[in-house]
XYZ file of C-alpha atoms in Angstrom:
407
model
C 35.743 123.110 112.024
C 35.501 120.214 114.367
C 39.150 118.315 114.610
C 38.012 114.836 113.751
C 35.751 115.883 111.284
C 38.867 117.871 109.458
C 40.713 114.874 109.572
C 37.906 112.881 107.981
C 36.985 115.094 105.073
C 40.848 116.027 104.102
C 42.078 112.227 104.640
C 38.929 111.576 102.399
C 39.975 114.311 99.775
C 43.680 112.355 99.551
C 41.955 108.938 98.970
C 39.532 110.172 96.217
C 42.723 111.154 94.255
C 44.155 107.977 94.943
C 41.185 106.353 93.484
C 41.371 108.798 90.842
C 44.869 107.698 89.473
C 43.929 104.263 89.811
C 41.500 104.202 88.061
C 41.996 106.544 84.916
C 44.218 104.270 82.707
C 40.967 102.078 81.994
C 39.541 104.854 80.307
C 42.565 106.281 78.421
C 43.967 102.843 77.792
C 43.604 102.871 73.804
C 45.288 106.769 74.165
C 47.957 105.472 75.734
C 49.097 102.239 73.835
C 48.361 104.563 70.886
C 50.351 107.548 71.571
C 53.400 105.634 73.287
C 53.552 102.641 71.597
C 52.565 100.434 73.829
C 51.250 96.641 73.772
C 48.823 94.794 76.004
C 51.605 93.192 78.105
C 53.020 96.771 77.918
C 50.140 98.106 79.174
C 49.754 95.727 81.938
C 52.961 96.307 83.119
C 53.111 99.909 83.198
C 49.651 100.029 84.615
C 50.750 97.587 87.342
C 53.332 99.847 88.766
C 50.960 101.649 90.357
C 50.671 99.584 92.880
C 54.269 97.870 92.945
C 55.226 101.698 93.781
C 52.831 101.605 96.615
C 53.627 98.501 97.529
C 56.886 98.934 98.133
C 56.940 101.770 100.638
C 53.851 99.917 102.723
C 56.449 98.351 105.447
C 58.520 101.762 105.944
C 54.991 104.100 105.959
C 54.101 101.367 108.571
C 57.067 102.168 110.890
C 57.099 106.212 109.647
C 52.884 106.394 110.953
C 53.530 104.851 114.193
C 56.220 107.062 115.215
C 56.154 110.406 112.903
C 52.024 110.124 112.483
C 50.129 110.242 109.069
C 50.175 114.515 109.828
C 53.919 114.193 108.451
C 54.439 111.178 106.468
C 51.370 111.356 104.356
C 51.896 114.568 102.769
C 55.369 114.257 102.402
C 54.799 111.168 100.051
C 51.993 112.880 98.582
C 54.975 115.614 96.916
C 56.092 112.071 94.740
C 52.404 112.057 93.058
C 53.535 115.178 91.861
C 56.546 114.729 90.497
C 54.966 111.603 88.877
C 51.930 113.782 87.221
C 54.630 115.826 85.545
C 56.548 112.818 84.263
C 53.439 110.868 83.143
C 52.088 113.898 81.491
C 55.034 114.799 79.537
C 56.092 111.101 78.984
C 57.179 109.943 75.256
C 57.867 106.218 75.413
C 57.705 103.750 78.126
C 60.230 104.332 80.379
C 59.266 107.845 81.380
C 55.247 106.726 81.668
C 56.015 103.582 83.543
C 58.411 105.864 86.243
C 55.652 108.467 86.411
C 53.113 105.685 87.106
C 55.160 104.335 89.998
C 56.017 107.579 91.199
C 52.237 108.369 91.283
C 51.897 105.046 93.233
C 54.057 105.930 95.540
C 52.619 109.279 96.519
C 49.436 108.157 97.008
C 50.293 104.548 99.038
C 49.858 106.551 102.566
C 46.629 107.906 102.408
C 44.284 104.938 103.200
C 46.732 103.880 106.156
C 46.895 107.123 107.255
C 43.901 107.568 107.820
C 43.356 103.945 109.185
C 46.072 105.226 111.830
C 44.117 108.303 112.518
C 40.464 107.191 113.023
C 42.096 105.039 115.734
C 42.969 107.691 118.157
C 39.952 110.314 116.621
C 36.966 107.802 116.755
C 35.203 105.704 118.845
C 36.724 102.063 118.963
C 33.657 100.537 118.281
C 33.287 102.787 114.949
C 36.275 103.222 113.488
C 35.134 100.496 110.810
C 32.483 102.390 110.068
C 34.010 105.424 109.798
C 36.467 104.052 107.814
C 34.241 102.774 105.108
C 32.294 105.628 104.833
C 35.616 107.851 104.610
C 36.692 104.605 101.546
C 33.567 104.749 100.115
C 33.303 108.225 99.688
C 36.529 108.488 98.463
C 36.136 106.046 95.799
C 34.100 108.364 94.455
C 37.329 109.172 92.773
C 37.311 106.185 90.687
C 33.513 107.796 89.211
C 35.880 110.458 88.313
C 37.704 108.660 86.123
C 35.046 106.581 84.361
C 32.502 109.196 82.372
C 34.246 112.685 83.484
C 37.817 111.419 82.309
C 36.356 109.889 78.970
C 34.514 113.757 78.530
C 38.320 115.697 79.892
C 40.371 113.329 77.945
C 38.668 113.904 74.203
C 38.289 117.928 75.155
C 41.555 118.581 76.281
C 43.653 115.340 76.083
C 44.933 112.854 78.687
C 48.408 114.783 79.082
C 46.742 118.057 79.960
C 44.654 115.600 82.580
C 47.674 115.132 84.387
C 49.324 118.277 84.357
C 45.777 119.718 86.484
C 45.899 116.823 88.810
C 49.478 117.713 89.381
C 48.584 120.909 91.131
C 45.362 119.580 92.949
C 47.246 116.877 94.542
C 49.730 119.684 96.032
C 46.650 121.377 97.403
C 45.353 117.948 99.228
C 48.883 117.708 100.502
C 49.029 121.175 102.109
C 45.334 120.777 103.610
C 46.542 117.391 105.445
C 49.610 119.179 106.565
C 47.977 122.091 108.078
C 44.423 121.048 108.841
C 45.159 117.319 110.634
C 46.633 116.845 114.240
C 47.717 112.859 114.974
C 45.917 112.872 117.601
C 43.748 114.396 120.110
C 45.445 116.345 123.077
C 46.580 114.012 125.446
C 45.970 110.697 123.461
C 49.204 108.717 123.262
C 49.354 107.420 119.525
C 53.153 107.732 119.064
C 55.160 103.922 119.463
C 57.723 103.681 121.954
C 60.820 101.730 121.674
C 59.790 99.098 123.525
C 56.639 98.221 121.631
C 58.994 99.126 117.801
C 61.127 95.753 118.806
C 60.448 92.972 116.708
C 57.323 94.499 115.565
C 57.048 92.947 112.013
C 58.722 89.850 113.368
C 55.460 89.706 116.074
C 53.304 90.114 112.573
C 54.359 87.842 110.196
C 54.627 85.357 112.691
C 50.899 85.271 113.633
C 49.545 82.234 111.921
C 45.929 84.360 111.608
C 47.935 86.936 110.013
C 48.662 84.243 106.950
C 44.875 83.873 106.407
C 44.133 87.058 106.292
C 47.169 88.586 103.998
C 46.964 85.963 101.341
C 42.935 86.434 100.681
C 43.783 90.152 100.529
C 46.640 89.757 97.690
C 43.672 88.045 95.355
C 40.723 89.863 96.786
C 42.086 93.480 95.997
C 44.262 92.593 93.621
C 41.580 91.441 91.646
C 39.254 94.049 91.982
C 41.625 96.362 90.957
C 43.135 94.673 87.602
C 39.674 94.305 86.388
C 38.157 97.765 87.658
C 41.185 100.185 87.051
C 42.549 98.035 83.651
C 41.295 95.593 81.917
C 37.478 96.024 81.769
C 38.154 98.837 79.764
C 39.890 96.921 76.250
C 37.337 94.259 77.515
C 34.424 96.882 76.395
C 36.600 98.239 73.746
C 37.880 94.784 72.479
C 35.060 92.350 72.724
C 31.780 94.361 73.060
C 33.491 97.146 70.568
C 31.831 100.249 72.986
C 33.171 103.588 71.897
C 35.115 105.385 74.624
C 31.917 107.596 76.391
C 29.610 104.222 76.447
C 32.906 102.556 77.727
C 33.203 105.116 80.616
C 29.476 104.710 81.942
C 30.146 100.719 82.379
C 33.422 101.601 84.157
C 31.359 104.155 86.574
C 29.231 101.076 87.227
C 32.200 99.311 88.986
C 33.137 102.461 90.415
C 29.437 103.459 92.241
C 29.685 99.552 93.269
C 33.285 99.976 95.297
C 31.802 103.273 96.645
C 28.904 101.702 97.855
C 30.146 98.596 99.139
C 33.072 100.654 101.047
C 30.653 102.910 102.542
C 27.983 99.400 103.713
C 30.757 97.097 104.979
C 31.862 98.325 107.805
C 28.517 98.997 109.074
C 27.555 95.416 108.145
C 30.749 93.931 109.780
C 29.775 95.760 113.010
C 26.411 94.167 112.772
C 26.949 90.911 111.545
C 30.600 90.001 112.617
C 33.880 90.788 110.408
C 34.702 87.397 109.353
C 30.969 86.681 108.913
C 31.180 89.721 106.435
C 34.192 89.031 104.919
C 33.071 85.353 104.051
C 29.427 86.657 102.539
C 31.437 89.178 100.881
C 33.948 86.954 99.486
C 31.137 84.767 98.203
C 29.134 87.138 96.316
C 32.742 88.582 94.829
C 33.336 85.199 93.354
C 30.321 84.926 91.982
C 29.914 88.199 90.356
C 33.010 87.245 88.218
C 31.216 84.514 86.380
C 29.576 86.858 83.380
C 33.271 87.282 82.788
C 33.869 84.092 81.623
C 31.185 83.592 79.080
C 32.258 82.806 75.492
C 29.211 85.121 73.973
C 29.582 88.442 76.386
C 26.084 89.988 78.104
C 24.450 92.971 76.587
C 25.648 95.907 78.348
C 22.234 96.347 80.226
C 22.559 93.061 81.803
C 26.667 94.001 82.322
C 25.883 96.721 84.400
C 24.353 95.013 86.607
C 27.393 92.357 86.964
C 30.110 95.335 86.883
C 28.023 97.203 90.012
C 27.842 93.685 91.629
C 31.711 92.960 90.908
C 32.469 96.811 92.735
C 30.071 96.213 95.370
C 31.666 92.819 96.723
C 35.107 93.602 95.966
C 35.172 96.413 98.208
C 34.522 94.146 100.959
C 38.089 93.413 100.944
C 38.585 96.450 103.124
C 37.776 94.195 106.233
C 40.785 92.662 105.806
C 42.353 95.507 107.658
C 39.614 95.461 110.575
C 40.172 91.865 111.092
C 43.959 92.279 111.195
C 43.540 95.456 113.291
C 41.883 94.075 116.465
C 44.818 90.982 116.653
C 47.462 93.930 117.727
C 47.796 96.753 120.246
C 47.156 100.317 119.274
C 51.060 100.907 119.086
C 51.401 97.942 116.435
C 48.439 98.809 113.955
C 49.984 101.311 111.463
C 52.217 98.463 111.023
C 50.042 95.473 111.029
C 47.410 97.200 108.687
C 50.047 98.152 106.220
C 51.954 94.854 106.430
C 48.338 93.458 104.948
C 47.994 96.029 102.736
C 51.069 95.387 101.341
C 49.696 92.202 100.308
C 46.573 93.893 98.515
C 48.790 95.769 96.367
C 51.724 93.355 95.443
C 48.367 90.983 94.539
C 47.640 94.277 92.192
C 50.651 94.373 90.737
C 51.246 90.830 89.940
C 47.580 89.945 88.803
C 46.925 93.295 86.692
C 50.480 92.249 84.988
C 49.743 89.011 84.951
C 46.391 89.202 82.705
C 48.376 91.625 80.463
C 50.737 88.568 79.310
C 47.742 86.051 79.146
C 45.942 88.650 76.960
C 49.065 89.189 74.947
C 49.760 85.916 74.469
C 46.879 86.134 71.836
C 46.611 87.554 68.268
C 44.598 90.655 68.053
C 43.073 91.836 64.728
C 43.932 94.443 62.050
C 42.553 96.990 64.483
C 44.563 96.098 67.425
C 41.309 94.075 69.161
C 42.199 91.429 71.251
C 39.473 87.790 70.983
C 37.107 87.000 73.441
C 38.924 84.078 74.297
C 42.114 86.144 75.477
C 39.809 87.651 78.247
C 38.434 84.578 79.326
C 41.710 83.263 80.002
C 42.596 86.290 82.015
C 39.500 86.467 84.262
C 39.018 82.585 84.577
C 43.209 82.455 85.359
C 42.188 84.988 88.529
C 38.885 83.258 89.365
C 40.840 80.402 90.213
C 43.182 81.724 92.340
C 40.453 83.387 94.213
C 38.613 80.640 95.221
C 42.133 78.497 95.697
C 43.076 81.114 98.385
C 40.039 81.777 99.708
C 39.859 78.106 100.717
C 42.795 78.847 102.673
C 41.540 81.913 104.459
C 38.565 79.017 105.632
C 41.099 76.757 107.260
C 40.672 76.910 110.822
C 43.689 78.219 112.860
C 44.157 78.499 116.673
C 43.580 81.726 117.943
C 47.223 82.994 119.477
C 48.532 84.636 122.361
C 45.187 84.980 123.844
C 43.685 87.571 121.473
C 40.030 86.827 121.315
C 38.958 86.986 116.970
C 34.949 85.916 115.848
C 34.838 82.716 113.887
């Protein structure tokens, strides 16, 4: 098999898991708070960790990809989705599912960036952003995964069995990146030296473009992944009372949408501009969140068509690493992409927890349902920091150091 496309299709195999886990609490959300316990703020909380486990390890993967390559580091991390699996699958309370979530996070936080820091030395320069969106968008085929197939695996053989199989598949993905993926091609330097590691995140975070771009990524993915991964699930459950396989084909919606707009945008941004992109894009994601906010819900015909438009435009927040990419050297952009992905996934954490409270904060019914109203004040609560921060990413800033970016 041809090297670069090896490193492709097994980098894409270790992002559709990583979609995968995302994802899958949507659909078992009910299982979950009813076999452990749990409340909405519970839920939130636990869900969120996720992503505060692969938040937390963005700055060192930076550091580890520039000078070990993603060959190493990525499957290494990958053996902590295991471990995680095994806890979340036999979990009874909690504590053990909330440190098998993160532990799951943490696994799979290298396998986007990875690959980022591959294509760079594998591909073209002038289509690495498609390539990258084509490798995201197929592997957010993942999340389909865990819409209509988990809903069908979870009521024939139960969520914990689920996670005991994925367990052993993620092993696999981890041994095929390990053996089939080089860091580079022969002769291409991708490695940092010493001279270009000093005061690398310093260089970063103080590039005043750098605190546009970050800041719309926190709300922009974070966002897209409280609402696609969490809470539109109890949303269907709660307000449009869906049962779970009618539930799952909604969530799939969202799910095709991210795949497909992960797979257009890069060939868009290389048409149209990246910032041009990422503003359209931004736009339309704002816009999409509206049928959230209505007191008497859409029918789920006319959802569908919101939830596909809601994946489609939130993916677009994968140009945030292509604009941050081209402000820094080759030797500096397993750093700088994860430094902004960092961002995305501490927005994750704190917004997906975040709703959980709000939600909380209201009275369900007999059956555990939570109002209409409680969801409103969730998705309106994040609809307003979107466009708040987004209005900051439109703030003109002078262009530093020299380094040429579109306006």
């Amino acid at each position: 098999m041809n090297r670069a496309l090896a490193v492709f299709i097994l980098f894409g195999i270790g992002y559709f898991l990583s979609n995968f886990f995302r994802a899958a609490n949507a659909v078992i959300a009910n299982d979950l708070m009813r076999d452990l316990g749990l409340s909405a703020a519970d839920l939130g909380m636990m869900t969120s960790l996720f992503y505060a486990g692969f938040a937390a390890v963005q700055l060192p993967l930076g550091v580890a990809l520039d000078r070990i390559g993603p060959r190493i580091a990525v499957p290494s991390l990958m053996l902590m989705t295991v471990v995680g699996c095994l806890l979340f699958a036999t979990a009874t309370a909690l504590p053990q599912v909330a440190v098998g979530r993160t532990l799951i996070g943490i696994g799979m936080a290298g396998n986007l960036m990875g690959a980022v820091k591959a294509f760079g030395v594998w591909f073209p320069p002038n289509r690495v952003a498609t390539f990258t969106s084509l490798m995201v968008g197929i592997g957010a085929l993942g999340a389909l995964v865990a819409a209509t197939p988990l809903a069908w695996l979870n009521q024939q053989f139960g969520w914990r069995a689920v996670f005991l199989g994925s367990a052993g598949v993620v092993l696999l993905s981890a041994a095929g990146i390990a053996l089939g993926t080089r860091n580079a091609p022969p002769g291409v330097p991708w490695r940092v030296t010493s001279d270009a590691a000093n005061g690398g995140f310093g260089r970063i975070f103080r590039n005043s473009q750098f605190w546009r771009i970050a800041p719309l990524n926190f709300v922009w993915l974070g966002t897209m992944l409280s609402v696609q991964t969490l809470w539109a699930g109890p949303y269907l459950f709660d307000v449009l009372r869906l049962p779970q396989i009618e539930t799952g084909n909604l969530l799939l919606l969202i799910s095709a949408g991210v795949a497909t707009g992960y797979a257009s945008c890069g060939a868009l941004a290389d048409t149209f501009g990246v910032r041009r992109t990422v503003q359209g894009g931004m736009v339309l994601f704002l816009v999409s969140q509206t049928p959230l906010l209505l007191p008497i819900p859409l029918p789920p015909p006319a959802l569908a068509i919101a939830f596909f438009m809601f994946g489609f435009t939130g993916a677009f927040n994968l140009l945030m690493l292509t604009e941050v990419r081209i402000l820094f050297p080759p030797s500096m952009v397993g750093r700088a992409v994860t430094a902004v992905n960092l961002f995305g996934f501490t927005g994750a954490t704190a917004i997906q927890w975040g709703m959980g409270v709000i939600i909380g904060a209201f009275t369900p019914d007999e059956a555990g349902r939570y109002p209409v109203e409680a969801y409103i004040a969730a998705f309106g609560a994040a609809l307003a920091i979107n466009i708040a921060v987004f209005l900051w990413y439109l703030t003109p800033v002078a262009v530093q150091k020299g380094l040429k970016v579109e306006g």
